[in-house]
Amino acid sequence: MLRPRGLPKPVRRKSAADIEPAVGETRPNGVTHSERLRIEIADQILNGELLPGTPLDETTLAERYGVSRTPVREALRDLAAAGLAVHRPHRGAVVAAVTDVRLQEMFDVMADLEGLCAGYAAENITPAERQDLTLLHATAKELVRKGDLEGYTQANDAFHTFIYAASHNAFLVETAMSVRRRVAPFRRAQFRTLGRLAISHQEHDRVVQAILRGDREAATREMRAHLSSVHHAFQIFSEGR
Amino acid sequence: MLRPRGLPKPVRRKSAADIEPAVGETRPNGVTHSERLRIEIADQILNGELLPGTPLDETTLAERYGVSRTPVREALRDLAAAGLAVHRPHRGAVVAAVTDVRLQEMFDVMADLEGLCAGYAAENITPAERQDLTLLHATAKELVRKGDLEGYTQANDAFHTFIYAASHNAFLVETAMSVRRRVAPFRRAQFRTLGRLAISHQEHDRVVQAILRGDREAATREMRAHLSSVHHAFQIFSEGR
DNA sequence: TTCGCACGCGATGCATACAATGTTTGGGGC
DNA sequence: GCCCCAAACATTGTATGCATCGCGTGCGAA
């Protein structure tokens, strides 16, 4: 064996790339190579380090991460299943690219799914969650005031994730998260438009108010409006670059 | 097929064109083992031949299908990604089991997704599709009259699939199909309740009428009501067995 | 020039061997 | 008899070599 077990792994970012939530899974140690690779490559795709169309060569990746091709193949297969890559027999995998039409479709579905989450949340949110949501929302307001773009981006993610969870429908959460991961690279860009933070927070506010007063219809409507706005902001950014 | 003259190279950098593997493209020659296995095992799960909780032993499956463990592993990984199996590190895969709560959640999401499809369809259906839908619906009516359970089951599948397609949102179609595959084993059982065929067709009729008159709200509502009814029928069957 | 085809190279699919982990089981102590 | 621990066993994870496929390349014919 030429290579030591503890290999130098390249720059571990925040790993928000959990592909399968796996309900009560508690395995702190003994993570397999294929899983680690899946998370790392997924993060790189989501962070924009691996651009759409980039070929994901098994051999190259195997060398880069110091493992054999086998775990790489399994990771790539998972990424393809999650929609982050496209895999074709005997032709390898590439980072998934999306056409304008498809992006539009994904945003539409995303808006409806998040609308559903918000609607469910309006009906199922618990008292404890109401407090947490209020707090989360107030914290975000502070970030807007300070113009903390990085902080607000994270708070925004947390906000949406929280509302998924408040729907109290685990399957819906998984479905929404799955779609969201695929739209994430495009969603992120919205905040580059100046003043978008404040608008985003205002829209969040309408969603929060609707949920807190248990108004399902309004929660759904406001969340969909918000997502529509996010899409619009992305388009503006997209055209102007 | 003309190619522009004077250009030095066509530059076949497949960036966005061939993302989706073109659904109907079946090539009997050159299908990989892992894909064949994935399809066969998936069918067995969906047909109820492999019951939830059944362990999917790599070695056993490899021997049964006369291949090595490698393609079996890849097939199992795909099945896990599709939600048909559950995979846990160092512990193997088992056919996915669903609790009552989870099934409820899946039916809820399914109902909302199909409602969305119907709503989109009401807005986007083409004249040609209107004719086809009408024909499909009339054919099903005949099957109900004859009490052809097998035939109606297929027509029912075709009906729902058709409405997905009529939404003209490919991403929504994929999302809905993905969820549907996971609920399929339970959906199928509904027609064992006597008289369910006629009721199902009546509900379809309301959906069809709403779509044909372009009433998005009604189409969504009626489709959700239909799915709710399907779920109820399954519960009745489920309790009585 | 342009098209067609055969050949060769590189990458992926698969098989097999080895390593690591989870589970089971059997023996000893309480 | 019951519990605990450890070692053997069974099963999965990983590495490596060979087989197979796709695609580019270059030669030859129309």
XYZ file of C-alpha atoms (C1' of nucleotides) in Angstrom:
542
model
C 0.000 0.000 0.000
C 1.629 3.162 -1.200
C -0.683 5.684 0.323
C -1.431 6.354 3.954
C -5.026 6.119 5.080
C -5.296 9.651 6.304
C -5.199 11.551 3.068
C -5.004 15.315 2.698
C -8.430 16.363 1.725
C -8.890 19.587 -0.176
C -10.735 22.407 1.558
C -13.852 21.257 3.305
C -16.639 23.810 3.103
C -19.906 23.912 4.886
C -21.453 20.659 3.816
C -25.053 21.447 3.222
C -25.102 18.736 0.629
C -26.955 16.015 2.393
C -28.613 14.033 -0.296
C -30.660 11.714 1.822
C -31.675 13.120 5.179
C -31.647 9.629 6.713
C -33.943 10.047 9.626
C -32.275 8.882 12.788
C -28.812 8.292 11.451
C -26.034 8.770 13.956
C -22.689 7.633 12.650
C -20.116 10.188 13.674
C -17.115 8.211 12.445
C -16.437 5.716 9.717
C -17.749 7.721 6.790
C -17.108 5.901 3.543
C -15.039 7.402 0.778
C -17.906 7.394 -1.678
C -20.042 9.419 0.700
C -17.301 11.898 1.418
C -16.652 12.325 -2.278
C -20.321 12.758 -3.000
C -20.565 15.568 -0.478
C -17.382 17.298 -1.589
C -18.178 17.205 -5.276
C -21.765 18.261 -4.612
C -20.509 21.255 -2.629
C -18.216 22.238 -5.459
C -21.078 22.114 -7.907
C -23.369 24.081 -5.617
C -20.673 26.641 -4.892
C -20.066 27.175 -8.567
C -16.514 25.853 -8.470
C -17.522 23.179 -10.929
C -19.404 24.846 -13.740
C -22.180 23.214 -15.726
C -20.814 21.118 -18.544
C -17.573 20.326 -16.753
C -16.697 16.683 -17.374
C -16.372 14.614 -14.232
C -13.640 12.245 -15.209
C -13.425 9.173 -13.018
C -9.691 8.705 -13.327
C -8.868 12.356 -12.740
C -11.126 12.609 -9.703
C -9.728 9.363 -8.328
C -6.196 10.751 -8.536
C -7.189 14.124 -7.134
C -8.793 12.632 -4.052
C -6.282 9.832 -3.683
C -8.731 6.968 -3.928
C -9.508 4.370 -6.536
C -12.106 4.761 -9.246
C -14.665 2.626 -7.449
C -15.835 5.105 -4.789
C -15.646 7.876 -7.374
C -18.005 5.970 -9.635
C -20.465 5.513 -6.812
C -20.331 9.168 -5.863
C -20.918 10.216 -9.461
C -23.862 7.873 -9.696
C -25.407 9.471 -6.627
C -24.826 12.947 -7.999
C -26.503 11.956 -11.234
C -29.461 10.558 -9.309
C -29.736 13.833 -7.402
C -29.796 15.755 -10.676
C -26.507 17.544 -10.091
C -24.748 15.613 -12.826
C -25.703 13.787 -15.980
C -24.438 10.325 -16.561
C -24.522 8.442 -19.852
C -23.286 4.902 -20.388
C -19.727 4.661 -21.647
C -19.564 8.405 -21.953
C -18.998 9.497 -18.419
C -20.579 12.194 -16.312
C -20.692 15.963 -16.624
C -21.974 18.647 -14.279
C -25.622 19.178 -15.148
C -26.411 22.192 -17.281
C -29.837 23.756 -17.559
C -31.389 25.565 -20.454
C -33.379 28.752 -19.919
C -36.620 26.879 -20.428
C -35.671 24.263 -17.904
C -34.580 26.839 -15.349
C -37.943 28.522 -15.749
C -39.644 25.188 -15.151
C -37.567 24.505 -12.093
C -38.316 27.901 -10.619
C -42.024 27.365 -11.234
C -42.035 24.014 -9.486
C -39.836 25.371 -6.718
C -42.293 28.203 -6.150
C -45.222 25.833 -5.930
C -43.423 23.445 -3.618
C -42.345 26.211 -1.286
C -45.841 27.593 -1.437
C -47.097 24.225 -0.304
C -44.596 24.170 2.523
C -45.690 27.595 3.679
C -49.322 26.552 3.465
C -48.758 23.435 5.527
C -46.648 25.436 7.946
C -49.509 27.879 8.499
C -51.608 24.965 9.661
C -49.075 22.830 11.473
C -46.575 25.177 13.071
C -46.071 24.591 16.786
C -45.899 27.293 19.467
C -42.187 26.687 19.929
C -41.615 27.004 16.214
C -43.575 30.247 16.137
C -41.125 31.730 18.584
C -38.124 30.415 16.679
C -39.453 31.702 13.384
C -40.069 35.125 14.864
C -36.558 35.193 16.272
C -35.013 34.025 13.025
C -36.887 36.677 11.142
C -35.845 39.403 13.557
C -32.213 38.360 13.299
C -32.410 38.586 9.527
C -33.804 42.098 9.828
C -30.708 43.118 11.722
C -28.517 41.655 8.986
C -30.404 43.675 6.399
C -29.852 46.828 8.431
C -26.128 46.134 8.597
C -26.004 45.221 4.946
C -24.346 41.902 5.810
C -24.733 40.134 2.505
C -22.969 36.939 3.499
C -24.889 36.735 6.753
C -28.221 37.382 5.122
C -27.596 34.738 2.494
C -27.188 32.200 5.259
C -30.171 33.556 7.163
C -32.207 33.311 3.995
C -31.298 29.662 3.604
C -32.164 29.059 7.227
C -35.490 30.819 6.778
C -36.592 28.693 3.875
C -35.340 25.523 5.489
C -37.202 26.382 8.655
C -40.460 26.755 6.811
C -39.944 23.425 5.110
C -39.573 21.833 8.517
C -42.564 23.688 9.930
C -44.747 22.012 7.325
C -44.346 18.870 9.437
C -44.376 16.759 6.321
C -41.021 15.017 6.089
C -41.629 13.787 2.601
C -42.467 17.255 1.391
C -39.312 18.520 3.048
C -37.216 15.985 1.182
C -38.904 16.765 -2.104
C -38.493 20.501 -1.683
C -34.866 20.168 -0.602
C -34.128 17.981 -3.578
C -35.475 20.572 -5.988
C -33.858 23.399 -4.105
C -30.415 21.869 -4.374
C -30.767 21.880 -8.107
C -31.847 25.500 -8.286
C -29.433 26.665 -5.600
C -26.633 27.815 -7.891
C -29.064 30.206 -9.567
C -30.899 31.304 -6.467
C -27.726 32.432 -4.849
C -27.068 35.079 -7.444
C -30.161 37.113 -6.563
C -28.534 39.105 -3.791
C -26.020 40.669 -6.126
C -28.743 43.051 -7.151
C -28.463 46.028 -4.860
C -31.330 46.554 -2.474
C -32.511 43.003 -2.933
C -31.887 42.234 0.734
C -34.513 44.643 1.968
C -37.054 43.510 -0.587
C -36.404 39.887 0.265
C -36.941 40.595 3.933
C -40.178 42.439 3.262
C -41.474 39.476 1.303
C -40.395 37.130 4.054
C -42.310 39.302 6.435
C -45.572 38.790 4.581
C -44.978 35.060 4.602
C -44.223 35.071 8.309
C -47.300 37.115 9.150
C -49.519 34.789 7.134
C -48.091 31.716 8.810
C -48.321 33.189 12.296
C -51.984 33.992 11.858
C -52.610 30.529 10.431
C -53.729 31.783 7.054
C -52.921 28.922 4.757
C -54.060 30.533 1.554
C -52.116 33.702 2.173
C -48.991 31.846 3.252
C -49.014 29.858 0.032
C -49.693 32.927 -2.045
C -47.040 35.088 -0.398
C -44.393 32.414 -0.601
C -45.076 31.880 -4.262
C -44.934 35.601 -4.840
C -41.621 35.684 -3.021
C -40.153 32.926 -5.166
C -41.425 34.645 -8.258
C -39.608 37.735 -7.104
C -36.448 35.722 -6.503
C -36.647 34.407 -10.023
C -37.145 37.869 -11.387
C -34.141 39.156 -9.471
C -32.045 36.373 -10.881
C -33.149 37.198 -14.392
C -32.211 40.833 -13.939
C -28.815 39.804 -12.670
C -28.460 37.241 -15.413
C -29.155 39.703 -18.182
C -26.877 42.360 -16.839
C -23.728 40.364 -16.559
C -28.526 17.698 -42.288
C -26.546 20.633 -43.431
C -23.562 21.910 -41.665
C -22.454 25.518 -41.886
C -19.607 25.882 -44.318
C -16.443 27.676 -43.571
C -16.455 26.889 -39.885
C -13.316 25.013 -38.992
C -15.022 22.687 -36.550
C -18.563 21.966 -35.424
C -17.346 22.179 -31.798
C -19.364 19.409 -30.329
C -19.068 20.567 -26.772
C -22.296 19.066 -25.500
C -23.197 21.700 -23.000
C -26.918 22.003 -22.730
C -28.517 20.051 -25.521
C -28.248 16.495 -24.262
C -28.902 16.895 -20.601
C -31.938 14.771 -20.431
C -31.418 11.216 -21.542
C -34.423 11.369 -23.875
C -37.018 9.288 -22.152
C -38.196 7.015 -24.896
C -34.750 6.190 -26.182
C -34.363 2.468 -25.743
C -31.436 0.698 -27.238
C -31.628 -3.055 -26.793
C -28.008 -3.300 -27.802
C -25.407 -2.157 -25.355
C -27.467 -1.808 -22.211
C -25.227 -2.013 -19.198
C -25.714 -4.671 -16.561
C -26.251 -2.147 -13.820
C -29.088 -0.529 -15.728
C -30.737 -3.818 -16.528
C -30.495 -4.855 -12.893
C -31.875 -1.553 -11.724
C -34.912 -1.929 -13.941
C -35.522 -5.555 -13.050
C -35.218 -5.068 -9.320
C -37.308 -1.901 -9.456
C -40.049 -3.790 -11.282
C -40.007 -6.498 -8.664
C -40.373 -3.930 -5.925
C -43.171 -2.106 -7.717
C -44.957 -5.364 -8.511
C -44.844 -6.416 -4.911
C -42.604 -9.411 -5.563
C -40.029 -7.894 -3.277
C -41.797 -6.817 -0.122
C -40.725 -3.860 2.009
C -37.997 -4.815 4.414
C -36.568 -7.526 2.193
C -32.790 -7.384 2.370
C -31.100 -6.816 -0.975
C -27.970 -8.847 -0.507
C -25.246 -7.935 -2.979
C -23.702 -11.380 -3.189
C -27.013 -13.182 -3.542
C -28.247 -10.827 -6.235
C -24.931 -11.084 -8.066
C -25.221 -14.868 -8.168
C -28.875 -14.795 -9.124
C -28.262 -12.536 -12.103
C -24.949 -14.070 -13.031
C -22.887 -10.915 -12.689
C -20.314 -9.640 -10.250
C -21.122 -7.510 -7.252
C -20.022 -4.302 -8.937
C -23.033 -3.730 -11.199
C -25.314 -4.944 -8.420
C -23.915 -2.306 -6.102
C -24.513 0.398 -8.674
C -28.072 -0.731 -9.268
C -28.785 -0.772 -5.537
C -27.348 2.700 -5.186
C -29.671 3.963 -7.908
C -32.642 2.281 -6.287
C -31.767 3.905 -2.991
C -31.515 7.289 -4.682
C -34.941 6.746 -6.211
C -36.373 5.971 -2.798
C -37.248 2.371 -3.590
C -34.578 1.017 -1.274
C -32.748 2.171 1.809
C -29.000 1.938 1.951
C -26.926 2.176 5.089
C -23.136 2.073 5.146
C -21.664 -1.337 5.917
C -25.136 -2.681 6.513
C -26.473 -3.163 3.034
C -29.729 -2.262 1.383
C -33.312 -3.291 2.041
C -36.494 -2.633 0.129
C -37.867 0.636 1.448
C -40.656 0.320 3.951
C -43.106 3.104 4.608
C -44.863 3.807 7.834
C -48.475 4.887 7.911
C -47.447 8.431 8.661
C -45.043 8.501 5.770
C -47.568 7.040 3.379
C -49.986 9.756 4.415
C -47.313 12.343 3.725
C -46.543 10.847 0.335
C -50.199 10.815 -0.662
C -50.548 14.442 0.425
C -47.591 15.553 -1.650
C -48.700 13.379 -4.542
C -52.110 15.005 -4.451
C -50.630 18.480 -4.491
C -48.208 17.665 -7.291
C -50.915 16.114 -9.439
C -53.112 19.078 -8.648
C -50.374 21.319 -9.939
C -50.088 19.233 -13.087
C -53.799 19.491 -13.698
C -53.713 23.222 -13.089
C -50.880 23.755 -15.520
C -52.605 21.458 -17.996
C -55.741 23.577 -17.869
C -53.662 26.509 -19.018
C -51.230 24.874 -21.392
C -53.057 22.016 -23.059
C -52.887 22.094 -26.860
C -55.812 21.486 -29.225
C -54.354 18.141 -30.279
C -53.992 17.113 -26.667
C -57.579 18.097 -25.963
C -58.714 15.599 -28.569
C -56.423 12.896 -27.260
C -57.516 13.457 -23.699
C -61.160 13.281 -24.681
C -60.536 10.060 -26.565
C -58.542 8.550 -23.718
C -61.298 9.421 -21.311
C -63.998 7.937 -23.538
C -62.038 4.717 -23.913
C -61.769 4.421 -20.159
C -65.513 4.847 -19.870
C -65.988 1.803 -22.055
C -63.612 -0.187 -19.847
C -65.660 0.786 -16.813
C -68.840 -0.383 -18.541
C -67.251 -3.737 -19.314
C -65.810 -4.003 -15.828
C -62.353 -4.584 -17.282
C -60.271 -4.075 -14.156
C -56.923 -4.795 -15.737
C -57.679 -2.571 -18.681
C -58.908 0.274 -16.539
C -55.850 0.111 -14.328
C -53.709 0.715 -17.383
C -56.033 3.411 -18.691
C -55.867 5.077 -15.303
C -52.086 5.151 -15.439
C -52.255 6.552 -18.952
C -54.727 9.195 -17.838
C -52.554 10.501 -15.057
C -49.415 10.340 -17.170
C -51.185 12.233 -19.924
C -52.109 15.046 -17.605
C -48.542 15.278 -16.368
C -47.421 15.730 -19.955
C -50.177 18.230 -20.713
C -48.755 20.492 -18.017
C -45.932 21.188 -20.486
C -43.475 21.462 -17.656
C -40.905 18.701 -18.094
C -39.396 19.229 -14.681
C -42.765 18.967 -13.007
C -43.397 15.776 -14.948
C -40.170 14.276 -13.683
C -40.876 15.314 -10.122
C -44.399 13.940 -10.202
C -43.306 10.689 -11.803
C -40.600 10.258 -9.219
C -43.075 10.569 -6.384
C -45.626 8.459 -8.176
C -43.228 5.565 -8.545
C -42.821 5.478 -4.813
C -46.528 5.525 -4.111
C -47.398 3.172 -6.973
C -47.506 -0.068 -4.966
C -50.167 1.447 -2.745
C -52.101 3.246 -5.420
C -52.581 0.079 -7.359
C -54.584 -1.576 -4.632
C -57.437 0.920 -4.815
C -59.354 -0.862 -7.566
C -59.876 -3.941 -5.466
C -62.699 -2.124 -3.787
C -65.821 -2.942 -5.742
C -67.368 -0.095 -7.649
C -64.229 1.944 -7.411
C -63.851 1.994 -11.179
C -67.026 3.978 -11.752
C -66.207 6.427 -9.000
C -62.696 6.871 -10.317
C -64.037 7.615 -13.778
C -66.527 10.123 -12.455
C -63.754 11.956 -10.662
C -61.618 11.875 -13.779
C -64.536 13.373 -15.621
C -64.608 16.412 -13.368
C -60.899 16.872 -13.889
C -61.245 16.550 -17.652
C -64.105 19.028 -17.818
C -62.174 21.558 -15.763
C -59.099 21.215 -17.940
C -61.055 21.408 -21.177
C -62.708 24.649 -20.146
C -59.347 26.010 -19.022
C -60.348 26.381 -15.405
C -57.090 26.144 -13.594
C -58.468 26.464 -10.088
C -61.084 23.792 -10.636
C -58.655 21.427 -12.344
C -56.303 21.651 -9.389
C -59.125 21.233 -6.902
C -60.741 18.285 -8.668
C -57.483 16.462 -9.144
C -56.619 16.864 -5.493
C -60.052 15.649 -4.548
C -59.534 12.659 -6.790
C -56.225 11.772 -5.200
C -57.759 12.176 -1.782
C -60.409 9.720 -2.860
C -57.758 7.308 -4.105
C -56.037 7.490 -0.770
C -59.307 6.869 1.029
C -60.034 3.851 -1.171
C -56.642 2.444 -0.371
C -57.215 2.894 3.325
C -60.511 1.035 3.130
C -58.827 -1.790 1.282
C -55.894 -1.708 3.651
C -58.041 -2.048 6.744
C -60.187 -4.816 5.367
C -57.493 -7.216 4.402
C -13.034 18.631 -51.142
C -16.056 15.553 -48.884
C -17.653 11.429 -47.332
C -16.974 6.778 -45.483
C -14.688 3.434 -42.869
C -11.313 1.087 -40.270
C -8.057 1.476 -36.688
C -6.191 3.044 -32.306
C -6.512 5.452 -28.028
C -8.665 6.789 -23.976
C -12.352 6.279 -20.776
C -15.937 3.568 -18.742
C -18.073 -1.148 -17.374
C -17.212 -5.249 -15.082
C -14.762 -8.945 -12.467
C -11.888 -10.351 -8.825
C -8.994 -9.845 -4.730
C -8.242 -7.665 -0.488
C -9.441 -4.539 3.537
C -12.589 -2.818 6.942
C -16.739 -2.814 9.437
C -21.248 -4.958 11.716
C -23.062 -8.854 13.517
C -23.157 -13.092 15.733
C -21.802 -16.461 18.753
C -19.495 -18.838 22.294
C -17.068 -18.859 26.540
C -16.081 -17.074 31.023
C -17.358 -14.493 35.085
C -20.931 -12.838 38.177
C -29.335 -18.317 34.376
C -27.808 -13.849 32.720
C -24.586 -10.515 31.143
C -20.431 -9.001 29.044
C -16.675 -9.231 26.037
C -14.000 -10.938 22.429
C -13.002 -13.488 18.404
C -14.754 -15.555 14.311
C -17.911 -14.837 10.623
C -20.485 -12.503 7.203
C -21.144 -8.639 4.473
C -19.967 -4.429 2.582
C -16.247 -0.959 1.013
C -12.172 -0.300 -1.849
C -8.347 -1.333 -5.083
C -6.745 -3.090 -9.312
C -6.660 -5.385 -13.795
C -8.947 -6.684 -17.904
C -12.894 -6.186 -21.315
C -15.678 -3.270 -23.878
C -17.420 0.843 -25.867
C -17.244 5.642 -27.858
C -14.895 8.826 -30.424
C -11.207 10.979 -32.790
C -7.930 10.351 -36.527
C -6.182 9.410 -40.788
C -6.247 7.151 -45.157
C -8.549 6.182 -49.438
C -12.325 6.566 -52.860
C -16.006 9.197 -55.281
